[in-house]
Amino acid sequence: MTNTASGTYHVVENWVETPDFMADMPDVADVAVGPGNGVYIVTRRPSRILAYAPDGTFLRSWGQDILSVRPHGITVGPDGTVYCVDEGSHAVARFRPDGEFLGWIGIPGLPADTGLDASLGLAAQAASIQRAGPPFNRPTQLAVGPDGDLYVSDGYGNASLHHFDPTGRWLNTWGGPGSQAGEFRCPHHVVVSADERVFVSDRENGRVQIFDPAGRLLDVWELQRPAAIAISTAGMVFVAEMGLRPGEKLWSRGPAKEAEPPRITVLDSRGQHVERWVGDGDPCAPGNFVLPHGIAVDDSGSVYVAELRWSYRTARQVAAGQRRLDDPSLTEVDRLTVSRWGDIDSSPVPTSSPSLQKFALAE
């Protein structure tokens, strides 16, 4: 990892325990930190929630009999309630810290009518959204505000932000498809600061939009392709940004002239740049980034980055002839995910290629 500023963080290798029932750490869709700095992740392939002690010791797992093949976000409330935003189910699952299922916010399997054409590819689907709808259509993340209110980014199929009271009763929706101020192209993540500002990663518009709890726009921060946001107790804002390939474009700007690597950008509470972590060398190497998809920070300032590395590693193995795309262990969803990488580096994949990384403050 190349740190372009203060060099205050370093990667902590081999800190997390992979349980015996998992041969390898699969794609990690998201990561959260709960009370007492326990670490929670939600994985795909298989879909499940895993809970860890602060030192990386595995504690328990659950959810494989409830979640769809595409869980997307995880959040732990101050009371320990675990919220898993299940994109594939169009709903939010709630659990106790021990894994007991508490029920859903939304109706599983019933997507809101937004005009989305689900038969298209992902990019074309986003363009097909005609209007904002009620909760939910492929939601992405949930945030808990200081007063206990809930905010859900809705996401791939709705281009909206929904506000609920602590019981899950709907209060308000704002946004809608577009690139004007207050509109969204893939609201991918949401987090609420201690002063009740609602930060939304408007991913395909290349910006973070900041609102008050009533949905009034307060500020816009231009970034690369923000996938996830975390705010430390000191008020520092950590943004996980996905990369861009040459020719790829965001809705708010033209095509990229050259490759823009994935990175983590650190800003202060006003949006001023503090430092940036950019991969150096093989993206699969520890400390580098492939597809940073989730981010969290604990009370000590340590930062956790969740990545969709399994699909990238598998695509490289296919390109190198180490694995066949018709491998019977791959599902149809796996094959679709892997094939989306297109042209890819076919060099050998490092044996240590974690989908969950920890960065600690230098002592």
mmCIF file of C-alpha atoms in Angstrom:
data_model
loop_
_atom_site.group_PDB
_atom_site.id
_atom_site.type_symbol
_atom_site.label_atom_id
_atom_site.label_comp_id
_atom_site.label_asym_id
_atom_site.label_seq_id
_atom_site.Cartn_x
_atom_site.Cartn_y
_atom_site.Cartn_z
ATOM 1 C CA MET A 1 0.000 0.000 0.000
ATOM 2 C CA THR A 2 1.221 3.469 -0.866
ATOM 3 C CA ASN A 3 0.079 6.121 1.603
ATOM 4 C CA THR A 4 0.226 9.511 -0.068
ATOM 5 C CA ALA A 5 0.246 11.539 3.129
ATOM 6 C CA SER A 6 1.054 10.904 6.767
ATOM 7 C CA GLY A 7 1.773 7.171 6.760
ATOM 8 C CA THR A 8 -0.093 6.765 10.050
ATOM 9 C CA TYR A 9 -1.684 3.396 9.219
ATOM 10 C CA HIS A 10 -0.245 -0.028 8.449
ATOM 11 C CA VAL A 11 -1.863 -3.279 7.365
ATOM 12 C CA VAL A 12 -2.238 -6.022 10.001
ATOM 13 C CA GLU A 13 -1.724 -9.379 8.299
ATOM 14 C CA ASN A 14 -3.241 -12.711 9.389
ATOM 15 C CA TRP A 15 -5.300 -11.110 12.146
ATOM 16 C CA VAL A 16 -8.607 -12.836 11.438
ATOM 17 C CA GLU A 17 -9.438 -16.508 11.991
ATOM 18 C CA THR A 18 -11.091 -18.409 9.149
ATOM 19 C CA PRO A 19 -13.453 -20.994 10.693
ATOM 20 C CA ASP A 20 -12.969 -24.670 9.906
ATOM 21 C CA PHE A 21 -16.161 -24.917 7.842
ATOM 22 C CA MET A 22 -14.779 -22.375 5.342
ATOM 23 C CA ALA A 23 -11.879 -23.476 3.159
ATOM 24 C CA ASP A 24 -11.173 -19.874 2.163
ATOM 25 C CA MET A 25 -12.516 -16.434 2.992
ATOM 26 C CA PRO A 26 -15.138 -15.809 0.277
ATOM 27 C CA ASP A 27 -16.326 -12.455 -1.012
ATOM 28 C CA VAL A 28 -16.932 -10.199 1.987
ATOM 29 C CA ALA A 29 -19.740 -7.833 1.041
ATOM 30 C CA ASP A 30 -19.497 -5.634 4.133
ATOM 31 C CA VAL A 31 -18.029 -5.214 7.613
ATOM 32 C CA ALA A 32 -19.316 -3.542 10.773
ATOM 33 C CA VAL A 33 -18.053 -2.865 14.289
ATOM 34 C CA GLY A 34 -20.405 -3.393 17.219
ATOM 35 C CA PRO A 35 -20.409 -2.511 20.920
ATOM 36 C CA GLY A 36 -17.130 -3.524 22.553
ATOM 37 C CA ASN A 37 -15.386 -3.399 19.139
ATOM 38 C CA GLY A 38 -16.610 -6.810 18.033
ATOM 39 C CA VAL A 39 -16.295 -7.232 14.258
ATOM 40 C CA TYR A 40 -19.134 -8.530 12.095
ATOM 41 C CA ILE A 41 -18.984 -9.427 8.408
ATOM 42 C CA VAL A 42 -21.476 -10.617 5.836
ATOM 43 C CA THR A 43 -20.180 -12.934 3.132
ATOM 44 C CA ARG A 44 -21.351 -14.319 -0.167
ATOM 45 C CA ARG A 45 -20.633 -17.834 -1.346
ATOM 46 C CA PRO A 46 -22.014 -18.844 1.056
ATOM 47 C CA SER A 47 -24.284 -16.105 2.362
ATOM 48 C CA ARG A 48 -23.828 -15.832 6.097
ATOM 49 C CA ILE A 49 -22.948 -13.464 8.946
ATOM 50 C CA LEU A 50 -19.778 -14.102 10.946
ATOM 51 C CA ALA A 51 -19.000 -12.541 14.332
ATOM 52 C CA TYR A 52 -15.455 -12.014 15.619
ATOM 53 C CA ALA A 53 -13.862 -10.852 18.840
ATOM 54 C CA PRO A 54 -11.769 -7.664 18.533
ATOM 55 C CA ASP A 55 -8.583 -9.773 18.224
ATOM 56 C CA GLY A 56 -9.975 -11.680 15.210
ATOM 57 C CA THR A 57 -11.046 -14.834 17.068
ATOM 58 C CA PHE A 58 -14.059 -16.411 15.378
ATOM 59 C CA LEU A 59 -17.134 -16.532 17.643
ATOM 60 C CA ARG A 60 -20.203 -17.656 15.681
ATOM 61 C CA SER A 61 -21.996 -17.539 12.348
ATOM 62 C CA TRP A 62 -25.609 -17.542 11.198
ATOM 63 C CA GLY A 63 -28.002 -16.472 8.475
ATOM 64 C CA GLN A 64 -27.315 -19.046 5.757
ATOM 65 C CA ASP A 65 -30.897 -20.321 6.021
ATOM 66 C CA ILE A 66 -32.381 -16.804 5.811
ATOM 67 C CA LEU A 67 -30.260 -14.652 3.503
ATOM 68 C CA SER A 68 -30.405 -14.673 -0.296
ATOM 69 C CA VAL A 69 -27.378 -15.199 -2.543
ATOM 70 C CA ARG A 70 -26.777 -11.421 -2.511
ATOM 71 C CA PRO A 71 -26.630 -9.971 0.998
ATOM 72 C CA HIS A 72 -25.122 -6.506 0.685
ATOM 73 C CA GLY A 73 -24.662 -4.521 3.897
ATOM 74 C CA ILE A 74 -24.268 -5.078 7.637
ATOM 75 C CA THR A 75 -24.697 -2.667 10.550
ATOM 76 C CA VAL A 76 -24.702 -3.179 14.316
ATOM 77 C CA GLY A 77 -26.768 -0.789 16.418
ATOM 78 C CA PRO A 78 -25.761 0.573 19.835
ATOM 79 C CA ASP A 79 -28.007 -2.048 21.470
ATOM 80 C CA GLY A 80 -26.253 -4.852 19.599
ATOM 81 C CA THR A 81 -29.008 -5.450 17.039
ATOM 82 C CA VAL A 82 -27.479 -6.726 13.800
ATOM 83 C CA TYR A 83 -29.071 -5.425 10.597
ATOM 84 C CA CYS A 84 -28.303 -7.181 7.316
ATOM 85 C CA VAL A 85 -29.475 -5.431 4.159
ATOM 86 C CA ASP A 86 -30.325 -8.229 1.755
ATOM 87 C CA GLU A 87 -30.274 -6.871 -1.784
ATOM 88 C CA GLY A 88 -31.527 -10.131 -3.246
ATOM 89 C CA SER A 89 -34.549 -10.284 -0.904
ATOM 90 C CA HIS A 90 -35.416 -6.551 -1.223
ATOM 91 C CA ALA A 91 -35.573 -6.309 2.588
ATOM 92 C CA VAL A 92 -33.555 -5.823 5.785
ATOM 93 C CA ALA A 93 -33.074 -8.749 8.183
ATOM 94 C CA ARG A 94 -32.729 -8.048 11.916
ATOM 95 C CA PHE A 95 -30.909 -10.339 14.381
ATOM 96 C CA ARG A 96 -29.870 -10.419 18.012
ATOM 97 C CA PRO A 97 -26.081 -10.506 18.583
ATOM 98 C CA ASP A 98 -26.323 -14.271 19.156
ATOM 99 C CA GLY A 99 -27.898 -14.745 15.714
ATOM 100 C CA GLU A 100 -31.554 -15.090 16.721
ATOM 101 C CA PHE A 101 -33.710 -13.846 13.837
ATOM 102 C CA LEU A 102 -35.983 -10.940 14.813
ATOM 103 C CA GLY A 103 -37.779 -10.348 11.529
ATOM 104 C CA TRP A 104 -37.700 -8.194 8.430
ATOM 105 C CA ILE A 105 -38.034 -4.531 7.590
ATOM 106 C CA GLY A 106 -39.832 -4.628 4.263
ATOM 107 C CA ILE A 107 -41.457 -7.583 2.556
ATOM 108 C CA PRO A 108 -38.930 -10.172 1.318
ATOM 109 C CA GLY A 109 -39.264 -10.980 -2.354
ATOM 110 C CA LEU A 110 -41.474 -7.988 -3.175
ATOM 111 C CA PRO A 111 -39.473 -5.273 -5.026
ATOM 112 C CA ALA A 112 -40.914 -1.777 -5.260
ATOM 113 C CA ASP A 113 -42.137 -0.653 -8.684
ATOM 114 C CA THR A 114 -39.605 1.888 -9.948
ATOM 115 C CA GLY A 115 -39.672 1.053 -13.647
ATOM 116 C CA LEU A 116 -36.478 -0.993 -13.327
ATOM 117 C CA ASP A 117 -35.854 -3.436 -16.166
ATOM 118 C CA ALA A 118 -34.223 -6.360 -14.343
ATOM 119 C CA SER A 119 -33.544 -8.198 -17.625
ATOM 120 C CA LEU A 120 -30.726 -5.765 -18.480
ATOM 121 C CA GLY A 121 -27.113 -5.737 -17.343
ATOM 122 C CA LEU A 122 -26.227 -3.901 -14.141
ATOM 123 C CA ALA A 123 -25.268 -0.577 -15.764
ATOM 124 C CA ALA A 124 -28.298 -0.599 -18.038
ATOM 125 C CA GLN A 125 -30.558 -1.498 -15.102
ATOM 126 C CA ALA A 126 -29.525 1.669 -13.277
ATOM 127 C CA ALA A 127 -30.378 3.704 -16.368
ATOM 128 C CA SER A 128 -33.784 2.043 -16.611
ATOM 129 C CA ILE A 129 -35.032 3.308 -13.220
ATOM 130 C CA GLN A 130 -37.891 5.697 -14.009
ATOM 131 C CA ARG A 131 -38.890 6.988 -10.597
ATOM 132 C CA ALA A 132 -38.337 6.751 -6.877
ATOM 133 C CA GLY A 133 -40.473 4.126 -5.204
ATOM 134 C CA PRO A 134 -41.332 2.984 -1.690
ATOM 135 C CA PRO A 135 -39.022 0.563 0.153
ATOM 136 C CA PHE A 136 -37.315 -1.497 -1.334
ATOM 137 C CA ASN A 137 -35.779 -2.465 -4.677
ATOM 138 C CA ARG A 138 -32.301 -3.985 -4.271
ATOM 139 C CA PRO A 139 -31.312 -2.027 -1.129
ATOM 140 C CA THR A 140 -27.676 -1.701 -0.157
ATOM 141 C CA GLN A 141 -27.042 -0.407 3.391
ATOM 142 C CA LEU A 142 -28.612 0.705 6.678
ATOM 143 C CA ALA A 143 -27.372 3.309 9.149
ATOM 144 C CA VAL A 144 -28.507 3.996 12.702
ATOM 145 C CA GLY A 145 -28.710 7.651 13.705
ATOM 146 C CA PRO A 146 -27.826 9.060 17.155
ATOM 147 C CA ASP A 147 -31.537 9.097 18.052
ATOM 148 C CA GLY A 148 -32.027 5.482 16.931
ATOM 149 C CA ASP A 149 -33.719 6.343 13.636
ATOM 150 C CA LEU A 150 -32.830 4.118 10.669
ATOM 151 C CA TYR A 151 -31.740 5.180 7.182
ATOM 152 C CA VAL A 152 -31.569 2.759 4.238
ATOM 153 C CA SER A 153 -29.891 3.394 0.878
ATOM 154 C CA ASP A 154 -31.998 1.788 -1.833
ATOM 155 C CA GLY A 155 -29.680 1.184 -3.918
ATOM 156 C CA TYR A 156 -29.418 -0.644 -7.224
ATOM 157 C CA GLY A 157 -33.094 -0.575 -8.115
ATOM 158 C CA ASN A 158 -34.638 2.505 -6.507
ATOM 159 C CA ALA A 159 -32.163 5.449 -6.396
ATOM 160 C CA SER A 160 -33.655 6.552 -3.065
ATOM 161 C CA LEU A 161 -32.887 7.040 0.621
ATOM 162 C CA HIS A 162 -35.522 5.902 3.137
ATOM 163 C CA HIS A 163 -35.900 7.150 6.713
ATOM 164 C CA PHE A 164 -37.532 4.966 9.420
ATOM 165 C CA ASP A 165 -38.126 5.321 13.136
ATOM 166 C CA PRO A 166 -36.313 2.893 15.503
ATOM 167 C CA THR A 167 -39.126 0.329 15.193
ATOM 168 C CA GLY A 168 -38.860 0.224 11.397
ATOM 169 C CA ARG A 169 -41.897 2.426 10.700
ATOM 170 C CA TRP A 170 -41.395 4.358 7.460
ATOM 171 C CA LEU A 171 -41.145 8.155 7.843
ATOM 172 C CA ASN A 172 -39.774 9.667 4.640
ATOM 173 C CA THR A 173 -38.112 9.009 1.279
ATOM 174 C CA TRP A 174 -35.958 11.318 -0.813
ATOM 175 C CA GLY A 175 -33.812 11.213 -3.932
ATOM 176 C CA GLY A 176 -34.776 9.702 -7.256
ATOM 177 C CA PRO A 177 -32.784 8.761 -10.370
ATOM 178 C CA GLY A 178 -30.502 11.421 -11.830
ATOM 179 C CA SER A 179 -27.317 13.434 -11.440
ATOM 180 C CA GLN A 180 -28.716 16.730 -10.194
ATOM 181 C CA ALA A 181 -28.175 17.776 -6.584
ATOM 182 C CA GLY A 182 -30.138 15.466 -4.300
ATOM 183 C CA GLU A 183 -30.581 12.760 -6.951
ATOM 184 C CA PHE A 184 -28.792 9.425 -7.036
ATOM 185 C CA ARG A 185 -27.196 6.947 -9.399
ATOM 186 C CA CYS A 186 -26.701 3.930 -7.159
ATOM 187 C CA PRO A 187 -26.870 5.134 -3.550
ATOM 188 C CA HIS A 188 -24.531 2.407 -2.352
ATOM 189 C CA HIS A 189 -23.915 3.195 1.310
ATOM 190 C CA VAL A 190 -25.184 5.422 4.103
ATOM 191 C CA VAL A 191 -23.791 6.465 7.481
ATOM 192 C CA VAL A 192 -24.944 9.056 10.019
ATOM 193 C CA SER A 193 -22.503 11.247 11.954
ATOM 194 C CA ALA A 194 -22.766 12.184 15.629
ATOM 195 C CA ASP A 195 -24.144 15.599 14.589
ATOM 196 C CA GLU A 196 -26.912 13.881 12.582
ATOM 197 C CA ARG A 197 -25.589 14.483 9.091
ATOM 198 C CA VAL A 198 -26.639 11.712 6.707
ATOM 199 C CA PHE A 199 -23.767 10.750 4.354
ATOM 200 C CA VAL A 200 -24.801 8.872 1.191
ATOM 201 C CA SER A 201 -22.280 7.390 -1.241
ATOM 202 C CA ASP A 202 -23.785 8.297 -4.614
ATOM 203 C CA ARG A 203 -21.467 5.800 -6.275
ATOM 204 C CA GLU A 204 -22.111 6.106 -9.997
ATOM 205 C CA ASN A 205 -22.269 9.900 -9.774
ATOM 206 C CA GLY A 206 -18.822 9.888 -8.158
ATOM 207 C CA ARG A 207 -19.767 11.827 -5.052
ATOM 208 C CA VAL A 208 -20.876 11.743 -1.431
ATOM 209 C CA GLN A 209 -24.018 13.752 -0.764
ATOM 210 C CA ILE A 210 -24.707 14.953 2.779
ATOM 211 C CA PHE A 211 -28.213 15.649 4.088
ATOM 212 C CA ASP A 212 -29.959 16.580 7.302
ATOM 213 C CA PRO A 213 -32.420 14.028 8.763
ATOM 214 C CA ALA A 214 -35.295 15.648 6.838
ATOM 215 C CA GLY A 215 -33.537 15.107 3.502
ATOM 216 C CA ARG A 216 -32.330 18.670 2.938
ATOM 217 C CA LEU A 217 -29.041 18.711 1.039
ATOM 218 C CA LEU A 218 -26.165 20.209 3.032
ATOM 219 C CA ASP A 219 -23.038 19.488 1.019
ATOM 220 C CA VAL A 220 -21.548 17.465 -1.861
ATOM 221 C CA TRP A 221 -18.050 15.959 -1.871
ATOM 222 C CA GLU A 222 -16.658 14.940 -5.258
ATOM 223 C CA LEU A 223 -14.800 11.612 -5.152
ATOM 224 C CA GLN A 224 -13.828 8.762 -7.484
ATOM 225 C CA ARG A 225 -16.433 6.021 -7.115
ATOM 226 C CA PRO A 226 -17.401 5.919 -3.441
ATOM 227 C CA ALA A 227 -18.657 2.502 -2.381
ATOM 228 C CA ALA A 228 -18.722 2.833 1.410
ATOM 229 C CA ILE A 229 -18.185 5.361 4.206
ATOM 230 C CA ALA A 230 -17.163 5.094 7.861
ATOM 231 C CA ILE A 231 -16.779 7.846 10.455
ATOM 232 C CA SER A 232 -14.432 7.529 13.440
ATOM 233 C CA THR A 233 -15.194 8.721 16.959
ATOM 234 C CA ALA A 234 -12.816 11.615 16.228
ATOM 235 C CA GLY A 235 -14.963 12.623 13.246
ATOM 236 C CA MET A 236 -12.582 11.487 10.502
ATOM 237 C CA VAL A 237 -14.359 10.206 7.377
ATOM 238 C CA PHE A 238 -13.005 7.093 5.606
ATOM 239 C CA VAL A 239 -14.286 6.481 2.075
ATOM 240 C CA ALA A 240 -13.715 3.205 0.198
ATOM 241 C CA GLU A 241 -13.535 4.036 -3.517
ATOM 242 C CA MET A 242 -13.811 1.502 -6.308
ATOM 243 C CA GLY A 243 -11.526 1.802 -9.320
ATOM 244 C CA LEU A 244 -12.284 2.793 -12.898
ATOM 245 C CA ARG A 245 -11.020 1.108 -16.058
ATOM 246 C CA PRO A 246 -10.014 3.169 -19.090
ATOM 247 C CA GLY A 247 -13.177 4.231 -20.868
ATOM 248 C CA GLU A 248 -15.448 3.609 -17.892
ATOM 249 C CA LYS A 249 -17.498 6.643 -17.017
ATOM 250 C CA LEU A 250 -19.601 7.973 -14.223
ATOM 251 C CA TRP A 251 -22.917 9.657 -14.835
ATOM 252 C CA SER A 252 -21.576 13.012 -13.700
ATOM 253 C CA ARG A 253 -18.410 13.049 -15.835
ATOM 254 C CA GLY A 254 -16.861 11.661 -19.011
ATOM 255 C CA PRO A 255 -14.969 8.399 -19.504
ATOM 256 C CA ALA A 256 -11.747 7.764 -17.600
ATOM 257 C CA LYS A 257 -8.716 8.397 -19.810
ATOM 258 C CA GLU A 258 -6.609 5.910 -17.861
ATOM 259 C CA ALA A 259 -7.096 3.332 -15.150
ATOM 260 C CA GLU A 260 -7.930 4.762 -11.735
ATOM 261 C CA PRO A 261 -7.002 2.242 -9.011
ATOM 262 C CA PRO A 262 -9.242 1.467 -6.050
ATOM 263 C CA ARG A 263 -8.298 3.346 -2.901
ATOM 264 C CA ILE A 264 -9.255 4.571 0.558
ATOM 265 C CA THR A 265 -9.550 8.338 1.007
ATOM 266 C CA VAL A 266 -9.482 9.937 4.462
ATOM 267 C CA LEU A 267 -11.144 13.330 4.962
ATOM 268 C CA ASP A 268 -11.893 15.538 7.915
ATOM 269 C CA SER A 269 -15.443 16.366 8.967
ATOM 270 C CA ARG A 270 -15.578 19.284 6.501
ATOM 271 C CA GLY A 271 -14.464 17.184 3.540
ATOM 272 C CA GLN A 272 -10.850 18.334 3.429
ATOM 273 C CA HIS A 273 -8.418 15.695 2.163
ATOM 274 C CA VAL A 274 -6.174 14.227 4.884
ATOM 275 C CA GLU A 275 -4.569 11.176 3.282
ATOM 276 C CA ARG A 276 -5.104 8.470 0.700
ATOM 277 C CA TRP A 277 -4.227 4.769 0.604
ATOM 278 C CA VAL A 278 -3.551 3.447 -2.883
ATOM 279 C CA GLY A 279 -2.506 -0.075 -3.836
ATOM 280 C CA ASP A 280 1.109 -0.614 -4.878
ATOM 281 C CA GLY A 281 1.724 -3.667 -7.088
ATOM 282 C CA ASP A 282 -0.455 -6.749 -7.222
ATOM 283 C CA PRO A 283 -3.975 -5.787 -6.112
ATOM 284 C CA CYS A 284 -4.366 -9.177 -4.408
ATOM 285 C CA ALA A 285 -1.376 -8.581 -2.110
ATOM 286 C CA PRO A 286 -2.119 -7.703 1.531
ATOM 287 C CA GLY A 287 -2.475 -3.960 1.979
ATOM 288 C CA ASN A 288 -3.616 -3.433 -1.599
ATOM 289 C CA PHE A 289 -7.154 -3.270 -2.950
ATOM 290 C CA VAL A 290 -9.179 -5.139 -5.557
ATOM 291 C CA LEU A 291 -12.747 -4.006 -4.998
ATOM 292 C CA PRO A 292 -13.249 -2.281 -1.628
ATOM 293 C CA HIS A 293 -16.964 -2.727 -0.991
ATOM 294 C CA GLY A 294 -17.409 -2.056 2.741
ATOM 295 C CA ILE A 295 -15.555 -0.180 5.474
ATOM 296 C CA ALA A 296 -15.772 0.254 9.256
ATOM 297 C CA VAL A 297 -13.694 1.833 12.010
ATOM 298 C CA ASP A 298 -13.471 0.823 15.681
ATOM 299 C CA ASP A 299 -13.031 2.931 18.818
ATOM 300 C CA SER A 300 -9.236 2.656 18.662
ATOM 301 C CA GLY A 301 -9.174 4.022 15.113
ATOM 302 C CA SER A 302 -8.424 0.705 13.394
ATOM 303 C CA VAL A 303 -10.021 0.486 9.941
ATOM 304 C CA TYR A 304 -11.566 -2.662 8.420
ATOM 305 C CA VAL A 305 -12.019 -3.010 4.658
ATOM 306 C CA ALA A 306 -14.304 -5.643 3.099
ATOM 307 C CA GLU A 307 -13.579 -6.680 -0.479
ATOM 308 C CA LEU A 308 -15.084 -8.798 -3.221
ATOM 309 C CA ARG A 309 -11.799 -10.639 -3.789
ATOM 310 C CA TRP A 310 -13.036 -14.179 -4.323
ATOM 311 C CA SER A 311 -14.648 -13.379 -7.680
ATOM 312 C CA TYR A 312 -11.555 -11.434 -8.791
ATOM 313 C CA ARG A 313 -9.187 -14.241 -7.757
ATOM 314 C CA THR A 314 -11.351 -16.808 -9.540
ATOM 315 C CA ALA A 315 -11.465 -14.677 -12.718
ATOM 316 C CA ARG A 316 -7.658 -14.535 -12.691
ATOM 317 C CA GLN A 317 -7.435 -18.283 -12.220
ATOM 318 C CA VAL A 318 -9.755 -18.780 -15.206
ATOM 319 C CA ALA A 319 -7.670 -16.360 -17.302
ATOM 320 C CA ALA A 320 -4.485 -18.206 -16.341
ATOM 321 C CA GLY A 321 -5.973 -21.598 -17.165
ATOM 322 C CA GLN A 322 -5.814 -22.646 -13.502
ATOM 323 C CA ARG A 323 -9.575 -23.048 -13.345
ATOM 324 C CA ARG A 324 -12.371 -23.543 -15.838
ATOM 325 C CA LEU A 325 -15.462 -21.381 -15.940
ATOM 326 C CA ASP A 326 -17.529 -24.565 -16.284
ATOM 327 C CA ASP A 327 -16.074 -25.883 -13.001
ATOM 328 C CA PRO A 328 -19.047 -27.730 -11.425
ATOM 329 C CA SER A 329 -18.304 -26.056 -8.070
ATOM 330 C CA LEU A 330 -19.259 -22.689 -9.588
ATOM 331 C CA THR A 331 -22.912 -21.713 -9.586
ATOM 332 C CA GLU A 332 -24.567 -19.710 -12.360
ATOM 333 C CA VAL A 333 -24.338 -16.624 -10.128
ATOM 334 C CA ASP A 334 -20.614 -17.314 -9.651
ATOM 335 C CA ARG A 335 -20.041 -17.595 -13.408
ATOM 336 C CA LEU A 336 -21.884 -14.343 -14.067
ATOM 337 C CA THR A 337 -19.924 -12.544 -11.335
ATOM 338 C CA VAL A 338 -16.580 -13.861 -12.571
ATOM 339 C CA SER A 339 -17.301 -13.104 -16.232
ATOM 340 C CA ARG A 340 -18.039 -9.444 -15.439
ATOM 341 C CA TRP A 341 -14.337 -8.833 -14.842
ATOM 342 C CA GLY A 342 -13.683 -9.177 -18.592
ATOM 343 C CA ASP A 343 -10.026 -8.791 -19.599
ATOM 344 C CA ILE A 344 -7.964 -9.424 -16.504
ATOM 345 C CA ASP A 345 -4.399 -10.004 -15.330
ATOM 346 C CA SER A 346 -3.639 -13.723 -15.696
ATOM 347 C CA SER A 347 -0.576 -13.830 -13.424
ATOM 348 C CA PRO A 348 -0.647 -16.212 -10.441
ATOM 349 C CA VAL A 349 -2.735 -15.111 -7.489
ATOM 350 C CA PRO A 350 -0.856 -14.630 -4.165
ATOM 351 C CA THR A 351 -1.638 -17.357 -1.655
ATOM 352 C CA SER A 352 -2.404 -14.719 0.991
ATOM 353 C CA SER A 353 -5.212 -12.652 -0.485
ATOM 354 C CA PRO A 354 -7.637 -11.688 2.274
ATOM 355 C CA SER A 355 -11.136 -10.439 1.547
ATOM 356 C CA LEU A 356 -11.181 -8.709 4.931
ATOM 357 C CA GLN A 357 -8.288 -6.411 5.809
ATOM 358 C CA LYS A 358 -7.397 -4.503 8.970
ATOM 359 C CA PHE A 359 -5.367 -1.294 9.084
ATOM 360 C CA ALA A 360 -4.118 -0.111 12.475
ATOM 361 C CA LEU A 361 -2.673 3.173 13.614
ATOM 362 C CA ALA A 362 1.124 3.112 13.785
ATOM 363 C CA GLU A 363 2.446 3.104 17.321
#
